[in-house]
């Protein structure tokens, strides 16, 4: 499942969400690398980290230089045997991946830039864009430090961009005489998702009267299955006055850093005087129905993210009149090894103050509604779906547009939008100020026009396509004979048909008004394309590097 979520901060008027990137001086990094000889690496120059495997035997640290357009990686291998594979791929696949490999032939060790073919066999890359900077043993394991440009212009290399990056890894349990002798499909391997590129956010000093509150899972027994969303209802004290959240950060149970995938804290709608206490799977039939009305986002964290600070004159309001006392914690557990017996108390720590700041902040959800009427045909290389937030919703001249590009070349059937792990989502979260009552602004294609699409395909196809009104949309899509005609017509339909707008308050209720069959917004000007210039040709070596381990 691909879910596009991003957080950003801007002062209305909102046009586009543009991250403010930080820079790191190359000289500082050089001095740092020199200082590592004979000492253990420190966390300062590598501010971001995440365990790659559930056992924590592989730890990834990284930093980003936007001036150089380079990511600096540090990997700690706690129990080194005969090497390691680290790489990136579009959707987490191990075939056709871009890889950095450390391997041993039993006598010597080597580091090289490689790629895997469709059969999982490894090949040395003719241009070594993963550049090894340091390899050093320490009491806690082997440290590898290497760098990689965002863009290499090598068609076999992964393009590092904003958003989620699928990191793949494997440990080598035996020696290999050559890199080509390694078949990645035979190895014990894993997948991790991180946001490599980060925005620089100035960390302001917290006020003296700041108070902390932990919203944490109540010693949950993590289910022994790959994916679990766990919901927990807690509440604020009675007569809790209005406060401003000025910072929040994750609180992860030690040893679960690779299992807790993301966490969100929601506030319930104030129309309900009481929300039943609940702790269990979010999709359980036993959950209270009122949980569906706990959708006002107070905090959101995903694996690899750091603490979030609001600017010094801005805070996210909660408490006081018109604010529910009830909060819903949602924790996504990613347990691919289906480990049993793990108890978890992870959550989010809120830092808040009774001294109200000048501006109330808001969080808005943009993009596409989770619905099967938005679908992606099979065998598509670059199929784009777009969700709109029109000026009729924002009540200004501002319109916000979220687009997601999908690749379904490896799929034989249609992929529809929805909440399932096999469905697709196209969502964007923004932090902004000053706050408005608009909390969700999303769209989907008008269902009437989609019915016209099914009728058209039925007329021009030799096969019968179910267009009966009582059939579910997913069923109708499933019967479409997918070819260039049916795919291109669907693409065109999404590009010109009217849309249904979901223009909602934090209570999940739509604003009054006519929201069906709304015209598509007209885009007057687009942002310039992202610079994907390539590094100099002589910036990389042409073969693997000998490593003294």
C-alpha positions as a printed NumPy array, in Angstrom:
array([[  0.   ,   0.   ,   0.   ],
       [  1.278,   3.45 ,  -0.857],
       [  0.077,   6.18 ,   1.4  ],
       [  1.247,   9.688,   0.691],
       [  1.369,  11.747,   3.861],
       [  3.445,  14.818,   4.436],
       [  3.505,  17.549,   7.032],
       [  4.457,  21.137,   6.311],
       [  4.013,  24.602,   7.743],
       [  2.989,  27.829,   6.089],
       [  1.15 ,  31.023,   6.88 ],
       [ -2.121,  31.516,   5.002],
       [ -2.38 ,  32.374,   2.175],
       [ -1.554,  28.806,   1.186],
       [ -0.389,  28.195,  -2.356],
       [  2.04 ,  25.323,  -2.353],
       [  3.789,  23.541,   0.469],
       [  7.497,  24.168,   0.029],
       [  9.88 ,  22.597,   2.554],
       [ 12.641,  24.786,   3.925],
       [ 15.767,  22.763,   3.499],
       [ 18.77 ,  22.991,   5.753],
       [ 22.352,  22.944,   4.634],
       [ 25.422,  21.283,   6.06 ],
       [ 28.908,  22.611,   5.405],
       [ 31.103,  20.063,   3.667],
       [ 34.191,  21.079,   5.637],
       [ 32.43 ,  20.271,   8.903],
       [ 31.641,  16.763,   7.69 ],
       [ 35.197,  16.221,   6.537],
       [ 36.56 ,  17.213,   9.946],
       [ 33.987,  14.978,  11.578],
       [ 35.018,  11.96 ,   9.528],
       [ 38.648,  12.529,  10.372],
       [ 37.763,  12.71 ,  14.061],
       [ 36.064,   9.308,  13.93 ],
       [ 39.335,   7.417,  13.715],
       [ 39.86 ,   5.774,  17.078],
       [ 36.549,   6.999,  18.544],
       [ 32.94 ,   5.832,  18.499],
       [ 30.66 ,   7.774,  16.154],
       [ 28.472,  10.325,  17.877],
       [ 24.832,  11.144,  17.12 ],
       [ 25.262,  14.864,  16.427],
       [ 26.363,  14.809,  12.744],
       [ 23.825,  12.05 ,  12.04 ],
       [ 20.62 ,  13.429,  13.579],
       [ 18.277,  10.879,  12.028],
       [ 18.267,   7.183,  12.827],
       [ 16.083,   4.106,  12.577],
       [ 16.65 ,   0.381,  13.174],
       [ 16.431,  -1.583,   9.952],
       [ 15.482,  -4.976,  11.389],
       [ 13.158,  -5.866,  14.281],
       [ 16.046,  -7.302,  16.302],
       [ 18.014,  -4.059,  15.988],
       [ 21.134,  -5.752,  14.613],
       [ 21.319,  -3.148,  11.824],
       [ 21.065,   0.531,  12.748],
       [ 20.782,   3.228,  10.073],
       [ 21.889,   6.819,  10.767],
       [ 21.873,   9.588,   8.176],
       [ 22.227,  13.269,   7.426],
       [ 21.473,  15.364,   4.357],
       [ 23.487,  18.068,   2.584],
       [ 21.257,  20.141,   0.347],
       [ 24.179,  22.202,  -0.898],
       [ 25.899,  19.054,  -2.17 ],
       [ 22.594,  17.231,  -2.923],
       [ 23.979,  14.231,  -1.09 ],
       [ 22.785,  11.885,   1.673],
       [ 25.415,  10.72 ,   4.162],
       [ 24.698,   7.261,   5.602],
       [ 26.138,   5.531,   8.653],
       [ 25.244,   1.889,   9.286],
       [ 26.09 ,   0.023,  12.477],
       [ 26.311,  -3.751,  11.947],
       [ 26.25 ,  -5.229,  15.432],
       [ 26.969,  -8.833,  14.5  ],
       [ 29.034,  -8.863,  11.31 ],
       [ 29.554, -12.216,   9.629],
       [ 30.36 , -11.991,   5.928],
       [ 28.758,  -8.745,   4.857],
       [ 25.603,  -6.744,   4.339],
       [ 23.343,  -5.47 ,   1.571],
       [ 21.688,  -2.057,   1.823],
       [ 19.573,  -0.557,  -0.926],
       [ 16.56 ,   1.32 ,  -2.223],
       [ 13.799,   0.429,  -4.662],
       [ 10.553,   1.951,  -5.88 ],
       [  8.172,  -0.217,  -3.869],
       [ 10.443,  -2.298,  -1.661],
       [ 11.109,  -5.042,  -4.186],
       [ 14.468,  -6.857,  -4.07 ],
       [ 14.678,  -7.389,  -7.801],
       [ 15.7  ,  -4.389,  -9.881],
       [ 17.016,  -2.616,  -6.782],
       [ 19.823,  -0.077,  -6.301],
       [ 22.299,  -1.519,  -3.766],
       [ 25.389,  -0.864,  -1.68 ],
       [ 27.086,  -4.169,  -0.811],
       [ 29.745,  -5.137,   1.72 ],
       [ 30.909,  -8.713,   1.104],
       [ 33.773, -11.028,   1.965],
       [ 35.381, -13.858,   0.006],
       [ 36.649, -15.372,   3.263],
       [ 39.952, -13.501,   3.195],
       [ 39.269,  -9.961,   2.043],
       [ 36.261,  -7.651,   2.242],
       [ 34.946,  -5.301,  -0.441],
       [ 32.403,  -2.497,  -0.732],
       [ 30.681,  -1.658,  -3.992],
       [ 27.748,  -0.037,  -5.75 ],
       [ 25.6  ,  -2.754,  -7.345],
       [ 22.171,  -3.522,  -8.76 ],
       [ 19.979,  -6.607,  -8.864],
       [ 18.306,  -7.948, -11.985],
       [ 14.829,  -9.468, -12.321],
       [ 16.163, -12.844, -11.148],
       [ 17.751, -11.396,  -7.995],
       [ 21.344, -11.731,  -9.263],
       [ 23.771,  -8.953,  -8.338],
       [ 25.912,  -6.96 , -10.756],
       [ 28.592,  -4.364, -10.061],
       [ 27.552,  -0.928, -11.27 ],
       [ 29.828,   0.634, -13.891],
       [ 29.581,   3.95 , -12.016],
       [ 30.141,   3.731,  -8.267],
       [ 27.738,   6.299,  -6.819],
       [ 27.695,   4.791,  -3.324],
       [ 31.079,   6.093,  -2.129],
       [ 32.618,   4.538,   0.978],
       [ 34.095,   7.114,   3.37 ],
       [ 34.949,   5.047,   6.429],
       [ 34.796,   1.471,   7.757],
       [ 35.792,   0.911,  11.367],
       [ 35.252,  -1.719,  14.029],
       [ 34.14 ,  -0.689,  17.51 ],
       [ 33.072,  -2.663,  20.598],
       [ 29.422,  -2.347,  19.524],
       [ 30.048,  -3.529,  15.951],
       [ 31.199,  -2.344,  12.53 ],
       [ 30.487,   1.199,  11.389],
       [ 30.193,   1.939,   7.672],
       [ 29.946,   5.539,   6.491],
       [ 29.195,   6.257,   2.84 ],
       [ 27.528,   8.874,   0.7  ],
       [ 25.122,   8.902,  -2.207],
       [ 23.93 ,  11.804,  -4.435],
       [ 20.181,  12.443,  -4.652],
       [ 20.318,  11.954,  -8.415],
       [ 22.97 ,  10.104, -10.419],
       [ 21.32 ,  10.051, -13.887],
       [ 22.098,   6.331, -13.942],
       [ 18.905,   4.531, -15.083],
       [ 19.68 ,   1.673, -12.676],
       [ 19.989,   4.007,  -9.677],
       [ 17.193,   5.097,  -7.369],
       [ 16.258,   8.799,  -7.439],
       [ 16.146,  10.096,  -3.838],
       [ 13.217,  12.513,  -3.536],
       [ 10.857,  13.911,  -0.897],
       [  8.515,  11.377,   0.641],
       [  8.798,   7.781,   1.767],
       [ 11.814,   5.747,   0.65 ],
       [ 11.712,   1.946,   0.673],
       [ 14.941,   0.704,   2.258],
       [ 15.858,  -2.959,   1.774],
       [ 18.552,  -4.862,   3.637],
       [ 20.07 ,  -8.319,   4.08 ],
       [ 22.935,  -9.888,   6.035],
       [ 25.399, -12.282,   4.391],
       [ 25.806, -15.465,   6.432],
       [ 28.627, -16.987,   4.329],
       [ 31.482, -15.823,   2.104],
       [ 31.07 , -15.237,  -1.628],
       [ 33.948, -15.378,  -4.076],
       [ 32.441, -12.591,  -6.147],
       [ 29.517, -10.211,  -6.049],
       [ 27.924, -11.977,  -9.022],
       [ 27.724, -15.169,  -6.943],
       [ 25.146, -13.552,  -4.638],
       [ 21.47 , -14.168,  -5.342],
       [ 19.482, -11.799,  -3.178],
       [ 16.354, -13.948,  -3.382],
       [ 18.077, -16.676,  -1.312],
       [ 19.023, -14.358,   1.578],
       [ 17.277, -13.497,   4.829],
       [ 16.172,  -9.976,   4.052],
       [ 13.874,  -7.19 ,   5.178],
       [ 12.211,  -3.896,   4.342],
       [ 12.035,  -0.564,   6.154],
       [ 10.31 ,   2.69 ,   5.148],
       [ 11.81 ,   6.068,   6.049],
       [ 11.71 ,   9.691,   4.988],
       [ 15.33 ,  10.364,   4.049],
       [ 15.066,  14.017,   3.026],
       [ 14.234,  16.317,   5.927],
       [ 13.29 ,  19.952,   6.245],
       [ 15.277,  22.206,   8.557],
       [ 13.078,  23.477,  11.359],
       [ 14.503,  25.913,  13.883],
       [ 14.117,  24.411,  17.337],
       [ 12.826,  27.263,  19.512],
       [ 13.33 ,  27.32 ,  23.251],
       [ 10.353,  25.923,  25.143],
       [  8.547,  28.269,  27.564],
       [  9.254,  28.   ,  31.276],
       [  5.68 ,  26.975,  32.081],
       [  5.616,  24.058,  29.633],
       [  3.761,  20.925,  30.784],
       [  4.181,  17.412,  29.392],
       [  1.595,  14.699,  28.837],
       [  2.209,  11.187,  27.54 ],
       [ -0.493,   9.623,  25.371],
       [  0.703,   6.016,  25.265],
       [ -0.546,   2.536,  24.507],
       [ -1.544,   0.715,  27.742],
       [  0.956,  -2.156,  27.727],
       [ -0.484,  -3.602,  24.522],
       [  0.278,  -7.194,  23.542],
       [  1.313,  -6.684,  19.905],
       [ -0.529,  -9.194,  17.685],
       [  1.712, -11.715,  15.928],
       [  0.754, -10.565,  12.426],
       [  2.392,  -8.243,   9.936],
       [  0.076,  -5.216,  10.188],
       [ -1.975,  -3.992,  13.152],
       [ -3.599,  -0.622,  13.791],
       [ -4.238,  -0.329,  17.541],
       [ -6.707,   2.224,  18.946],
       [ -6.822,   3.44 ,  22.543],
       [ -9.194,   5.996,  24.076],
       [ -7.981,   8.216,  26.906],
       [ -9.227,  11.51 ,  28.296],
       [ -8.088,  14.873,  29.565],
       [ -8.913,  15.996,  33.13 ],
       [-12.331,  17.557,  33.662],
       [-12.466,  21.342,  33.259],
       [ -9.231,  21.243,  31.266],
       [ -8.818,  24.813,  30.025],
       [ -7.517,  25.84 ,  26.622],
       [ -3.796,  25.205,  26.147],
       [ -1.387,  25.404,  23.227],
       [  0.683,  22.4  ,  22.149],
       [  4.124,  23.819,  21.334],
       [  6.022,  20.579,  20.68 ],
       [  5.466,  16.837,  20.417],
       [  7.799,  13.877,  20.146],
       [  7.623,  10.082,  19.947],
       [  7.976,   7.824,  22.983],
       [  8.923,   4.368,  21.699],
       [  9.211,   1.288,  23.902],
       [ 12.858,   0.209,  23.928],
       [ 13.485,  -2.572,  21.451],
       [ 10.389,  -1.768,  19.376],
       [ 11.958,   0.927,  17.212],
       [ 11.63 ,  -1.221,  14.087],
       [  8.074,  -2.38 ,  14.833],
       [  6.285,   0.875,  15.691],
       [  5.735,   2.286,  12.195],
       [  3.722,   5.434,  12.864],
       [  1.576,   7.031,  15.588],
       [ -1.24 ,   9.57 ,  15.57 ],
       [ -3.192,  11.314,  18.331],
       [ -6.729,  12.462,  17.497],
       [ -9.222,  14.515,  19.47 ],
       [-12.862,  13.424,  19.406],
       [-15.756,  15.602,  18.246],
       [-17.171,  17.782,  21.043],
       [-20.754,  16.81 ,  20.127],
       [-20.29 ,  13.647,  22.207],
       [-20.338,  14.081,  25.988],
       [-18.725,  10.688,  26.528],
       [-16.66 ,   8.279,  24.444],
       [-16.472,   4.668,  25.718],
       [-13.028,   3.593,  26.827],
       [-11.475,   1.181,  24.356],
       [ -8.149,  -0.521,  23.716],
       [ -8.022,  -2.861,  20.74 ],
       [ -7.571,  -3.207,  16.981],
       [ -8.948,  -0.22 ,  15.098],
       [-10.794,  -2.518,  12.672],
       [-12.403,  -4.66 ,  15.362],
       [-16.166,  -5.174,  15.19 ],
       [-16.197,  -4.64 ,  18.958],
       [-14.919,  -1.062,  18.802],
       [-17.387,   1.718,  19.765],
       [-18.955,   3.391,  16.74 ],
       [-18.094,   6.802,  18.206],
       [-14.393,   6.135,  17.51 ],
       [-15.173,   7.186,  13.944],
       [-15.811,  10.711,  15.247],
       [-12.347,  11.066,  16.754],
       [-10.582,  12.464,  13.684],
       [ -9.194,  15.864,  14.728],
       [ -5.395,  15.431,  14.46 ],
       [ -3.327,  16.74 ,  17.378],
       [ -0.023,  15.029,  16.54 ],
       [  1.366,  12.652,  13.919],
       [  4.708,  10.853,  13.841],
       [  6.21 ,   8.351,  11.391],
       [  9.317,   6.199,  11.641],
       [ 12.489,   8.214,  11.117],
       [ 10.905,  11.541,  12.103],
       [ 12.192,  13.74 ,  14.898],
       [ 10.41 ,  15.945,  17.427],
       [  8.072,  18.593,  15.959],
       [  8.198,  22.214,  17.17 ],
       [  5.763,  25.039,  16.448],
       [  7.108,  28.565,  15.831],
       [  7.369,  30.695,  18.944],
       [  4.165,  32.653,  18.25 ],
       [  2.06 ,  29.617,  17.235],
       [  0.5  ,  26.699,  19.106],
       [ -2.036,  23.96 ,  18.397],
       [ -5.086,  24.531,  20.627],
       [ -6.768,  21.844,  22.705],
       [ -8.959,  21.948,  25.79 ],
       [-11.467,  24.582,  26.815],
       [-15.005,  25.284,  25.556],
       [-15.948,  23.501,  22.355],
       [-13.093,  20.981,  22.759],
       [-13.638,  17.324,  23.643],
       [-11.834,  15.818,  26.631],
       [-11.455,  12.504,  24.788],
       [ -8.396,  11.541,  22.751],
       [ -7.77 ,   8.579,  20.471],
       [ -4.281,   7.142,  20.137],
       [ -3.615,   5.121,  16.977],
       [ -0.43 ,   3.061,  16.685],
       [  0.56 ,   1.184,  13.528],
       [  2.594,  -1.93 ,  14.368],
       [  4.63 ,  -3.384,  11.495],
       [  5.601,  -6.897,  12.617],
       [  6.779,  -8.712,   9.448],
       [  8.443, -11.528,  11.419],
       [  5.168, -12.055,  13.33 ],
       [  6.99 , -11.976,  16.656],
       [  4.967, -13.097,  19.674],
       [  4.748, -11.915,  23.265],
       [  5.821,  -8.303,  22.729],
       [  4.325,  -5.745,  25.129],
       [  4.25 ,  -2.144,  23.95 ],
       [  3.616,   1.229,  25.579],
       [  4.661,   3.518,  22.733],
       [  2.955,   6.819,  22.073],
       [  3.441,  10.551,  21.756],
       [  4.578,  13.078,  24.362],
       [  2.782,  16.406,  24.13 ],
       [  4.464,  19.565,  25.392],
       [  1.91 ,  22.301,  26.022],
       [  1.523,  25.615,  27.813],
       [ -1.347,  27.529,  29.448],
       [  0.198,  30.769,  28.133],
       [ -1.653,  31.08 ,  24.861],
       [  0.318,  32.255,  21.852],
       [ -0.673,  34.771,  19.197],
       [ -1.888,  32.25 ,  16.597],
       [ -3.852,  29.004,  16.735],
       [ -2.354,  26.395,  14.387],
       [ -4.391,  23.92 ,  12.373],
       [ -3.804,  20.617,  10.614],
       [ -5.597,  19.983,   7.325],
       [ -6.007,  16.727,   5.386],
       [ -5.845,  17.096,   1.608],
       [ -5.941,  14.787,  -1.394],
       [ -8.275,  11.996,  -2.472],
       [-11.173,  10.513,  -0.547],
       [-10.586,   6.859,   0.362],
       [-12.97 ,   5.393,  -2.2  ],
       [-12.865,   2.714,  -4.942],
       [-14.208,   5.159,  -7.555],
       [-10.563,   6.284,  -7.863],
       [ -8.753,   3.369,  -9.487],
       [ -5.449,   2.571, -11.181],
       [ -5.453,   0.211, -14.188],
       [ -2.907,  -2.62 , -14.281],
       [  0.363,  -2.478, -16.252],
       [  0.744,   1.296, -15.885],
       [  4.172,   2.888, -15.684],
       [  3.168,   6.336, -14.428],
       [ -0.577,   6.723, -13.724],
       [ -1.46 ,   9.969, -11.929],
       [ -4.413,  10.503,  -9.575],
       [ -5.192,  14.   ,  -8.298],
       [ -7.219,  15.255,  -5.342],
       [ -8.479,  18.827,  -5.108],
       [ -9.27 ,  21.374,  -2.412],
       [-11.196,  24.108,  -4.227],
       [-11.568,  27.782,  -3.388],
       [-15.205,  27.076,  -2.6  ],
       [-13.906,  25.089,   0.392],
       [-11.11 ,  27.442,   1.43 ],
       [-13.371,  30.509,   0.972],
       [-10.443,  32.532,  -0.57 ],
       [ -8.635,  32.464,  -3.924],
       [ -6.532,  29.533,  -2.562],
       [ -6.776,  26.04 ,  -4.164],
       [ -4.653,  23.112,  -2.985],
       [ -3.886,  20.193,  -5.271],
       [ -2.356,  16.826,  -4.324],
       [ -1.148,  14.428,  -7.057],
       [  0.191,  10.896,  -6.691],
       [  1.948,   8.883,  -9.38 ],
       [  1.555,   5.09 ,  -9.407],
       [  3.367,   2.221, -11.083],
       [  1.34 ,  -0.994, -11.563],
       [  3.493,  -2.685, -14.186],
       [  3.703,  -5.789, -11.991],
       [ -0.073,  -6.05 , -11.447],
       [ -2.59 ,  -7.888, -13.613],
       [ -5.699,  -6.501, -11.924],
       [ -7.073,  -3.067, -11.075],
       [ -6.021,  -1.287,  -7.866],
       [ -8.753,   0.757,  -6.176],
       [ -8.654,   3.424,  -3.504],
       [ -9.621,   2.534,   0.069],
       [ -8.414,   1.638,   3.564],
       [ -7.191,  -1.911,   2.91 ],
       [ -3.498,  -2.827,   2.807],
       [ -4.025,  -3.73 ,  -0.86 ],
       [ -5.751,  -0.428,  -1.694],
       [ -4.149,   2.888,  -2.569],
       [ -4.27 ,   6.229,  -0.783],
       [ -3.254,   9.708,  -1.898],
       [ -3.22 ,  12.001,   1.139],
       [ -1.302,  15.072,   2.253],
       [ -1.3  ,  16.612,   5.754],
       [ -0.296,  20.243,   6.24 ],
       [  0.362,  22.227,   9.405],
       [ -0.632,  25.861,   8.951],
       [ -1.763,  29.014,  10.77 ],
       [ -3.948,  30.86 ,  11.543],
       [ -6.396,  27.995,  12.092],
       [ -9.711,  27.727,  10.26 ],
       [-12.605,  25.318,  10.822],
       [-11.758,  23.495,   7.585],
       [-10.043,  20.246,   8.546],
       [-10.582,  17.892,   5.599],
       [-10.637,  19.054,   1.985],
       [-10.614,  16.119,  -0.459],
       [-12.304,  15.03 ,  -3.655],
       [-13.178,  12.118,  -5.915],
       [-14.572,  11.779,  -9.414],
       [-18.328,  12.264,  -9.795],
       [-19.946,   8.772,  -9.6  ],
       [-22.367,   9.59 , -12.416],
       [-19.517,  10.208, -14.83 ],
       [-17.884,   6.963, -13.724],
       [-21.082,   5.11 , -14.664],
       [-20.815,   6.7  , -18.123],
       [-17.294,   5.279, -18.311],
       [-18.527,   1.74 , -17.585],
       [-21.277,   2.124, -20.198],
       [-18.759,   3.347, -22.781],
       [-16.339,   0.481, -22.135],
       [-19.238,  -1.966, -22.351],
       [-20.292,  -0.623, -25.762],
       [-16.799,  -0.76 , -27.28 ],
       [-15.733,  -4.059, -25.763],
       [-16.469,  -7.539, -26.966],
       [-16.771,  -8.628, -23.349],
       [-19.718,  -7.807, -21.139],
       [-18.926,  -5.317, -18.378],
       [-21.296,  -5.258, -15.427],
       [-22.857,  -1.786, -15.39 ],
       [-25.897,  -2.624, -13.28 ],
       [-26.412,   0.039, -10.584],
       [-26.608,  -2.496,  -7.755],
       [-23.112,  -3.864,  -8.482],
       [-20.296,  -2.525,  -6.343],
       [-17.803,  -0.207,  -8.038],
       [-14.968,  -2.625,  -7.212],
       [-16.879,  -5.411,  -8.969],
       [-17.475,  -3.26 , -12.035],
       [-13.791,  -2.286, -12.218],
       [-12.874,  -5.949, -11.824],
       [-14.802,  -6.836, -14.979],
       [-13.267,  -4.159, -17.193],
       [-11.114,  -5.707, -19.968],
       [ -7.968,  -3.717, -19.305],
       [ -6.184,  -2.607, -22.453],
       [ -4.79 ,   0.643, -23.803],
       [ -8.286,   1.881, -24.702],
       [ -9.953,   1.26 , -21.325],
       [ -6.905,   2.597, -19.439],
       [ -6.534,   5.77 , -21.495],
       [-10.254,   6.532, -21.33 ],
       [-10.209,   6.204, -17.53 ],
       [ -7.193,   8.502, -17.362],
       [ -9.027,  11.051, -19.528],
       [-12.165,  10.719, -17.389],
       [-10.239,  11.646, -14.248],
       [ -8.701,  14.56 , -16.128],
       [-11.896,  16.34 , -17.214],
       [-14.914,  15.042, -15.231],
       [-16.56 ,  17.033, -12.435],
       [-15.689,  16.088,  -8.888],
       [-17.45 ,  15.462,  -5.607],
       [-15.946,  17.597,  -2.834],
       [-15.618,  16.577,   0.802],
       [-15.362,  19.903,   2.598],
       [-15.477,  18.879,   6.272],
       [-15.205,  20.367,   9.731],
       [-13.271,  18.627,  12.516],
       [-16.557,  16.96 ,  13.514],
       [-16.361,  15.029,  10.191],
       [-19.526,  16.829,   9.011],
       [-19.563,  18.563,   5.64 ],
       [-20.058,  22.271,   5.425],
       [-23.533,  23.128,   4.121],
       [-23.67 ,  23.737,   0.405],
       [-23.668,  22.017,  -2.956],
       [-20.577,  19.822,  -3.266],
       [-21.497,  17.384,  -6.039],
       [-20.559,  17.837,  -9.715],
       [-18.094,  20.604,  -8.975],
       [-15.866,  21.82 , -11.853],
       [-12.167,  20.982, -11.825],
       [ -9.959,  23.905, -10.722],
       [ -8.019,  25.708, -13.395],
       [ -4.253,  25.705, -12.803],
       [ -2.863,  29.051, -13.953],
       [  0.802,  28.393, -13.185],
       [  2.81 ,  25.361, -12.072],
       [  5.91 ,  25.128,  -9.919],
       [  9.16 ,  24.761, -11.868],
       [ 10.434,  21.2  , -12.181],
       [ 12.771,  19.874,  -9.53 ],
       [ 16.44 ,  20.2  , -10.415],
       [ 17.754,  16.693, -11.112],
       [ 21.177,  17.68 , -12.39 ],
       [ 23.821,  14.966, -12.241],
       [ 27.1  ,  14.933, -10.311],
       [ 30.346,  15.367, -12.289],
       [ 31.423,  12.274, -14.186],
       [ 34.716,  12.006, -12.308],
       [ 33.028,  12.146,  -8.881],
       [ 32.885,   8.368,  -8.47 ],
       [ 35.192,   5.408,  -8.857],
       [ 34.634,   2.657, -11.406],
       [ 34.933,  -0.456,  -9.248],
       [ 34.492,  -1.895,  -5.734],
       [ 36.627,  -0.669,  -2.84 ],
       [ 38.868,  -2.907,  -0.727],
       [ 37.767,  -2.691,   2.927],
       [ 40.076,  -3.493,   5.824],
       [ 37.721,  -4.925,   8.442]])
